Coordinates of C-alpha atoms and ligand atoms in Angstrom, one line a residue:
X254 CA -7.2 -46.1 -32.2
X255 CA -10.2 -44.2 -29.6
X256 CA -9.0 -43.2 -26.4
X257 CA -10.8 -45.7 -23.8
X258 CA -11.1 -44.2 -20.2
X259 CA -8.6 -45.2 -17.9
X260 CA -8.9 -48.1 -15.2
X261 CA -9.2 -46.4 -11.8
X262 CA -7.8 -47.9 -8.8
X263 CA -8.3 -46.5 -5.4
X264 CA -5.2 -47.1 -3.3
X265 CA -5.2 -47.0 0.2
X266 CA -1.2 -46.0 0.5
X267 CA -0.7 -43.0 -1.5
X268 CA 2.2 -41.8 0.4
X269 CA 5.4 -43.5 0.6
X270 CA 8.2 -42.6 2.8
X271 CA 11.5 -41.0 1.1
X272 CA 13.3 -40.6 4.7
X273 CA 13.6 -38.0 7.2
X274 CA 10.5 -36.9 8.4
X275 CA 8.5 -36.0 5.7
X276 CA 6.4 -38.1 3.3
X277 CA 5.7 -37.6 -0.5
X278 CA 2.5 -38.5 -2.2
X279 CA 3.0 -40.8 -5.1
X280 CA 2.5 -38.9 -8.2
X281 CA 3.3 -41.0 -11.0
X282 CA 5.1 -44.1 -11.5
X283 CA 5.7 -46.5 -14.2
X284 CA 3.8 -50.1 -13.0
X285 CA 4.0 -53.3 -15.2
X286 CA 4.7 -51.2 -18.2
X287 CA 1.6 -49.1 -17.6
X288 CA 1.9 -45.5 -16.2
X289 CA 0.3 -45.5 -12.8
X290 CA -1.1 -41.3 -12.0
X291 CA -2.5 -40.0 -8.9
X292 CA -5.7 -38.5 -10.7
X293 CA -5.3 -34.9 -9.2
X294 CA -8.8 -33.9 -10.7
X295 CA -10.6 -35.6 -8.5
X296 CA -8.5 -34.7 -5.3
X297 CA -9.1 -33.9 -2.5
X298 CA -12.4 -35.9 -2.0
X299 CA -11.3 -39.0 -3.6
X300 CA -7.8 -40.1 -4.3
X301 CA -7.7 -42.6 -7.5
X302 CA -5.1 -43.8 -9.2
X303 CA -5.3 -44.5 -13.3
X304 CA -3.2 -47.0 -15.1
X305 CA -2.5 -45.8 -18.6
X306 CA -1.8 -48.6 -20.9
X307 CA -0.8 -46.5 -24.2
X308 CA 0.7 -43.3 -24.6
X309 CA -2.8 -41.7 -25.9
X310 CA -4.2 -42.2 -22.5
X311 CA -0.9 -40.5 -20.9
X312 CA -1.5 -37.8 -23.2
X313 CA -5.1 -37.4 -22.8
X314 CA -4.3 -37.5 -18.5
X315 CA -2.3 -34.4 -18.8
X316 CA -4.6 -32.6 -20.9
X317 CA -7.4 -33.0 -18.5
X318 CA -5.2 -32.3 -15.6
X319 CA -5.2 -35.9 -14.3
X320 CA -1.7 -35.3 -13.9
X321 CA -0.6 -31.4 -13.9
X322 CA 2.5 -29.6 -12.6
X323 CA 5.7 -28.5 -15.1
X324 CA 8.2 -31.2 -13.7
X325 CA 5.2 -33.9 -13.1
X326 CA 3.7 -33.5 -16.8
X327 CA 7.7 -33.7 -17.7
X328 CA 8.0 -36.9 -16.4
X329 CA 4.5 -38.1 -17.8
X330 CA 5.6 -37.4 -20.9
X331 CA 8.6 -39.3 -20.6
X332 CA 6.8 -42.2 -19.6
X333 CA 4.3 -42.1 -22.5
X334 CA 6.9 -41.7 -24.9
X335 CA 8.6 -45.2 -23.3
X336 CA 5.3 -47.1 -23.2
X337 CA 5.0 -45.6 -26.5
X338 CA 7.6 -47.2 -28.1
X339 CA 6.7 -50.6 -26.6
X340 CA 4.0 -51.0 -29.4
X341 CA 6.3 -50.0 -32.2
X342 CA 7.0 -52.9 -34.8
X343 CA 10.0 -51.5 -36.6
X344 CA 12.9 -53.5 -38.6
X345 CA 15.6 -50.7 -38.4
X346 CA 16.1 -47.0 -36.6
X347 CA 14.8 -45.3 -38.9
X348 CA 11.8 -47.2 -39.2
X349 CA 11.6 -46.9 -35.1
X350 CA 12.2 -43.2 -34.8
X351 CA 9.4 -42.4 -37.1
X352 CA 7.1 -44.7 -35.6
X353 CA 7.8 -42.5 -32.5
X354 CA 6.9 -39.5 -34.5
X355 CA 3.3 -39.4 -33.5
X356 CA 4.0 -40.2 -29.8
X357 CA 6.2 -37.4 -29.9
X358 CA 3.6 -35.2 -31.5
X359 CA 0.7 -36.0 -29.3
X360 CA 2.8 -35.6 -26.4
X361 CA 4.1 -32.2 -27.3
X362 CA 1.0 -30.8 -28.3
X363 CA -0.9 -31.6 -24.8
X364 CA -0.1 -28.3 -23.4
X365 CA 2.3 -25.8 -24.5
X366 CA 3.5 -23.2 -21.6
X367 CA 5.5 -25.8 -19.2
X368 CA 8.9 -26.2 -21.2
X369 CA 9.2 -29.7 -19.3
X370 CA 7.3 -31.9 -21.7
X371 CA 9.7 -30.6 -24.6
X372 CA 12.8 -30.8 -22.4
X373 CA 11.8 -34.6 -21.3
X374 CA 11.0 -35.6 -25.2
X375 CA 14.5 -33.9 -26.2
X376 CA 16.1 -35.6 -23.2
X377 CA 14.9 -39.1 -25.2
X378 CA 15.1 -38.1 -28.5
X379 CA 19.3 -37.2 -27.9
X380 CA 19.3 -40.9 -25.7
X381 CA 17.5 -42.5 -28.9
X382 CA 20.2 -41.1 -31.9
X383 CA 23.5 -41.3 -29.4
X384 CA 22.3 -45.4 -29.4
X385 CA 21.0 -46.0 -32.8
X386 CA 23.2 -48.9 -33.0
X387 CA 21.8 -50.7 -30.1
X388 CA 19.0 -52.6 -31.6
X389 CA 15.1 -52.0 -31.5
X390 CA 14.6 -53.8 -27.9
X391 CA 17.6 -52.6 -25.9
X392 CA 16.1 -48.8 -27.4
X393 CA 13.0 -49.3 -25.9
X394 CA 14.6 -50.8 -22.2
X395 CA 16.8 -47.6 -22.1
X396 CA 13.7 -45.6 -22.7
X397 CA 12.0 -47.0 -20.0
X398 CA 15.2 -46.5 -17.8
X399 CA 15.5 -43.5 -18.8
X400 CA 11.8 -42.3 -17.8
X401 CA 12.5 -44.0 -14.8
X402 CA 15.6 -41.8 -13.9
X403 CA 14.1 -38.7 -14.6
X404 CA 11.4 -39.3 -12.0
X405 CA 14.0 -40.0 -9.9
X406 CA 16.4 -37.3 -10.8
X407 CA 13.4 -34.8 -10.0
X408 CA 13.1 -35.9 -6.4
X409 CA 16.6 -35.1 -5.9
X410 CA 16.7 -32.0 -7.7
X411 CA 13.9 -31.1 -5.4
X412 CA 15.3 -31.7 -1.9
X413 CA 18.1 -29.8 -3.7
X414 CA 15.9 -26.7 -4.3
X415 CA 14.9 -27.2 -0.4
X416 CA 18.2 -27.1 0.7
X417 CA 19.0 -24.1 -0.9
X418 CA 15.5 -22.5 -0.7
X419 CA 15.3 -23.1 3.3
X420 CA 17.8 -20.0 4.3
X421 CA 16.0 -17.8 2.6
X422 CA 13.0 -18.9 5.3
X423 CA 13.4 -17.3 8.7
X424 CA 12.1 -18.9 12.0
X425 CA 8.4 -18.0 12.3
X426 CA 8.4 -16.7 8.7
X427 CA 4.6 -16.9 6.7
X428 CA 4.8 -17.6 3.5
X429 CA 2.5 -17.3 0.6
X430 CA 2.4 -19.4 -2.5
X431 CA 0.3 -20.0 -5.7
X432 CA -1.2 -22.9 -7.4
X433 CA 0.2 -26.2 -6.6
X434 CA 4.4 -26.5 -6.8
X435 CA 4.3 -29.3 -4.4
X436 CA 4.6 -33.2 -4.4
X437 CA 1.7 -33.6 -6.6
X438 CA 3.2 -31.1 -9.5
X439 CA 6.4 -33.1 -9.0
X440 CA 8.0 -36.8 -9.0
X441 CA 7.8 -35.7 -5.1
X442 CA 9.0 -33.2 -2.7
X443 CA 7.9 -30.4 -4.7
X444 CA 9.6 -27.4 -5.6
X445 CA 8.0 -23.9 -3.9
X446 CA 6.9 -26.6 -1.2
X447 CA 10.6 -27.8 -1.1
X448 CA 11.9 -24.9 1.3
X449 CA 8.9 -25.0 3.2
X450 CA 9.6 -29.0 3.9
X451 CA 13.2 -28.4 4.3
X452 CA 13.0 -25.6 6.9
X453 CA 10.3 -27.7 8.8
X454 CA 12.5 -30.3 9.0
X455 CA 15.4 -27.9 10.2
X456 CA 13.4 -26.8 13.1
X457 CA 11.8 -23.7 11.8
X458 CA 8.5 -22.8 12.8
X459 CA 6.8 -21.5 9.7
X460 CA 3.2 -21.0 8.3
X461 CA 1.9 -21.4 4.8
X462 CA -0.9 -19.0 2.9
X463 CA -2.3 -21.0 0.0
X464 CA -3.6 -18.9 -2.7
X465 CA -7.0 -20.5 -3.9
X466 CA -6.1 -20.1 -7.6
X467 CA -8.9 -20.1 -9.6
X468 CA -10.3 -21.2 -12.2
X469 CA -9.1 -25.0 -10.9
X470 CA -8.4 -24.3 -7.6
X471 CA -4.9 -26.0 -7.3
X472 CA -4.2 -24.3 -4.2
X473 CA -7.3 -25.1 -2.4
X474 CA -7.7 -28.6 -3.7
X475 CA -4.2 -29.5 -3.7
X476 CA -1.4 -27.6 -2.1
X477 CA -3.6 -27.2 1.2
X478 CA -4.3 -31.0 0.9
X479 CA -0.9 -32.2 0.5
X480 CA 0.9 -29.5 3.4
X481 CA -1.7 -30.9 5.8
X482 CA -0.3 -34.3 4.9
X483 CA 2.7 -33.1 5.8
X484 CA 1.8 -31.4 9.4
X485 CA 2.5 -28.0 7.6
X486 CA 0.5 -25.2 9.2
X487 CA -1.7 -23.9 6.1
X488 CA -4.2 -21.5 5.8
X489 CA -6.6 -20.8 2.7
X490 CA -7.6 -17.8 1.5
X491 CA -9.4 -16.4 -1.8
X492 CA -6.9 -15.0 -4.6
X493 CA -8.4 -12.0 -3.6
X494 CA -7.5 -11.8 -0.2
X495 CA -3.7 -11.3 -0.8
X496 CA -3.1 -8.1 -0.9
X497 CA -5.2 -7.4 2.4
X498 CA -2.9 -9.8 4.2
X499 CA 0.3 -8.2 3.4
X500 CA -1.0 -4.8 4.3
X501 CA -1.9 -5.7 7.7
X502 CA 1.8 -7.4 7.5
X503 CA 1.0 -11.1 7.8
X504 CA 3.2 -12.1 5.1
X505 CA 7.2 -12.1 5.4
X506 CA 7.9 -14.1 1.8
X507 CA 6.2 -15.3 -1.6
X508 CA 7.7 -19.1 -3.4
X509 CA 5.6 -19.8 -6.1
X510 CA 6.8 -22.6 -8.7
X511 CA 7.0 -22.0 -12.5
X512 CA 6.4 -23.7 -16.1
X513 CA 8.8 -21.7 -17.9
X514 CA 11.3 -19.1 -17.2
X515 CA 13.1 -17.6 -20.1
X516 CA 16.7 -16.8 -20.2
X517 CA 16.2 -13.3 -18.9
X518 CA 14.2 -14.2 -15.6
X519 CA 10.9 -13.7 -16.8
X520 CA 8.4 -16.6 -14.8
X521 CA 5.5 -18.1 -16.5
X522 CA 3.7 -19.4 -13.9
X523 CA -0.2 -20.0 -13.2
X524 CA -2.6 -17.0 -13.5
X525 CA -2.5 -14.8 -10.6
X526 CA 1.5 -15.1 -10.5
X527 CA 1.9 -11.7 -11.5
X528 CA -0.6 -10.2 -9.7
X529 CA 0.3 -11.5 -6.9
X530 CA 4.2 -10.7 -7.8
X531 CA 3.4 -6.9 -8.3
X532 CA 1.6 -6.9 -4.6
X533 CA 4.7 -8.5 -3.0
X534 CA 6.8 -5.8 -4.7
X535 CA 4.3 -2.9 -3.5
X536 CA 4.6 -4.4 0.0
X537 CA 8.1 -4.5 0.1
X538 CA 7.9 -8.7 0.3
X539 CA 10.5 -11.0 -1.4
X540 CA 9.4 -13.0 -4.4
X541 CA 11.2 -16.1 -5.2
X542 CA 10.5 -18.5 -7.7
X543 CA 11.6 -22.5 -7.4
X544 CA 12.8 -23.6 -10.5
X545 CA 14.2 -26.9 -11.3
X546 CA 16.5 -25.9 -14.3
X547 CA 14.2 -28.3 -16.4
X548 CA 12.0 -25.6 -16.2
X549 CA 14.7 -22.8 -17.4
X550 CA 14.1 -22.4 -21.3
X551 CA 17.8 -20.6 -22.1
X552 CA 16.5 -20.9 -25.8
X553 CA 14.8 -18.2 -25.1
X554 CA 15.6 -14.5 -24.4
X555 CA 12.4 -13.3 -22.7
X556 CA 8.6 -14.0 -21.4
X557 CA 6.9 -12.7 -24.7
X558 CA 7.9 -15.6 -26.5
X559 CA 6.3 -18.3 -23.9
X560 CA 3.2 -19.7 -25.2
X561 CA 0.6 -19.1 -23.0
X562 CA -2.1 -22.2 -22.9
X563 CA -6.1 -20.9 -23.2
X564 CA -8.0 -23.5 -21.7
X565 CA -11.7 -24.5 -21.9
X566 CA -14.6 -21.6 -20.6
X567 CA -16.5 -24.0 -18.8
X568 CA -13.5 -24.3 -16.2
X569 CA -15.0 -20.6 -15.6
X570 CA -18.2 -20.6 -16.1
X571 CA -18.9 -23.8 -13.9
X572 CA -17.1 -25.4 -10.8
X573 CA -17.0 -29.0 -10.6
X574 CA -20.1 -29.6 -13.3
X575 CA -22.3 -26.6 -11.9
X576 CA -22.9 -23.8 -13.7
X577 CA -22.0 -20.5 -11.7
X578 CA -22.1 -17.9 -15.0
X579 CA -25.2 -16.6 -17.8
X580 CA -25.2 -19.0 -20.4
X581 CA -23.6 -17.4 -23.3
X582 CA -20.9 -15.0 -21.5
X583 CA -17.8 -14.5 -23.3
X584 CA -15.0 -15.9 -21.4
X585 CA -11.1 -15.3 -21.5
X586 CA -9.3 -18.6 -19.5
X587 CA -5.5 -17.7 -19.8
X588 CA -4.0 -20.7 -17.8
X589 CA -0.9 -18.9 -17.3
X590 CA 0.8 -15.8 -17.1
X591 CA 4.5 -14.3 -17.2
X592 CA 5.4 -12.6 -14.5
X593 CA 8.9 -9.7 -15.6
X594 CA 11.8 -10.3 -13.7
X595 CA 11.9 -6.8 -12.4
X596 CA 9.4 -8.5 -9.7
X597 CA 11.5 -12.0 -9.3
X598 CA 14.1 -11.5 -5.7
X599 CA 15.4 -14.4 -6.7
X600 CA 15.2 -17.9 -8.3
X601 CA 15.8 -21.1 -6.4
X602 CA 17.4 -24.0 -8.6
X603 CA 19.1 -26.9 -7.6
X604 CA 22.2 -25.5 -8.3
X605 CA 21.7 -22.8 -5.9
X606 CA 19.6 -18.9 -5.9
X607 CA 20.2 -16.7 -8.4
X608 CA 18.9 -13.5 -9.3
X609 CA 17.3 -13.2 -12.7
X610 CA 20.1 -11.0 -14.1
X611 CA 22.5 -14.0 -13.0
X612 CA 20.7 -16.6 -15.0
X613 CA 23.5 -16.5 -17.2
X614 CA 25.9 -18.3 -14.3
X615 CA 23.6 -20.9 -13.7
X616 CA 23.6 -21.5 -17.9
X617 CA 28.0 -21.8 -17.8
X618 CA 27.6 -24.4 -14.7
X619 CA 25.1 -26.9 -17.1
Ligands
MRU846 O1 -2.3 -26.3 -14.8 P1 -1.0 -26.5 -13.9 O2 -1.9 -27.2 -12.4 O3 -0.3 -27.6 -14.3 O4 -0.6 -25.5 -13.3 C1 0.9 -25.3 -12.6 C2 1.6 -24.4 -12.3 O5 1.4 -23.0 -12.6 C3 3.0 -25.0 -11.1 O6 3.0 -23.7 -10.3 C4 4.2 -24.9 -11.9 O7 3.7 -26.1 -12.9 C5 5.1 -25.1 -11.1 S1 5.1 -27.0 -10.7 C6 6.6 -27.0 -9.6

């Protein structure tokens, strides 16, 4: 089946109230058996949703960064499997499970660095295996429910990260962040942005510095946009400016997200995170990583084993279709880097804040 361009919907209500005094953007939801995602590749200029009617459209949406951010693509993966399963006609469990093979592999092949896709798919596989006697139609319903649960749980997890992480933030702090680990990167509320949102709800006056995050500009297009919706004081800088601001004493704290954190606390996150962490070390600035446990991969000992996605050169040579580099120039476009655990002050999870060396304590709690 060839990929058809998804239907595009313009919506006037991208924000939903979750209680308290904050709003979160609706990043993704299931609507009438379709996966509806906010097309982040168009933000902030256009707020448009796409409706994915089959799993291949979901996979394409993940690849093209219509939806991005580790937890959000984990949720999309689960929803993609759930709608993919609906299209399978099978007589028994084995036939059904075999029919899901291409669905799993297509979705798994979209983006290699974020462990959340694998995490979500493994969760669905376990659910299927432990309910194999339930009948095919029941299994399809269970997959839908589980995908929706993964979305709902993600928001709760982020709020818990917010509660633990807010203790780190002092009244008056200026916090730097990289890429977008906000509502848009999750089911809602964000991971790195969660402590900021909670600190604000607690009445602390904070300022956020958003790195623009070349080449896809998630900090500029997404973090700045969503924090402004929340009334959080945000200032956009070029990636190159972080060190200069630190030297002037204008930054108190760094909080970033992660796509995959290894058992030893090495952190894979958006390219440029490693440089930011080294700058923090040099300037004695605490460097925290907000990581839901779904982004921690205890199966790998260190960051050396994290696959790093390399993306198309056009993301570097062009900005929104406009060429800015000479034709034929060689390009490396690594989408992520790995920050060694020695630069990480702490990892803020939904179960508490852990030093990288203490992650074994978190593993014991799971
Ligand atoms: O390429 P992206 O935009 O998917 O990269 C996203 C990031 O690097 C985020 O910081 C990470 O996924 C954590 S999101 C809570």
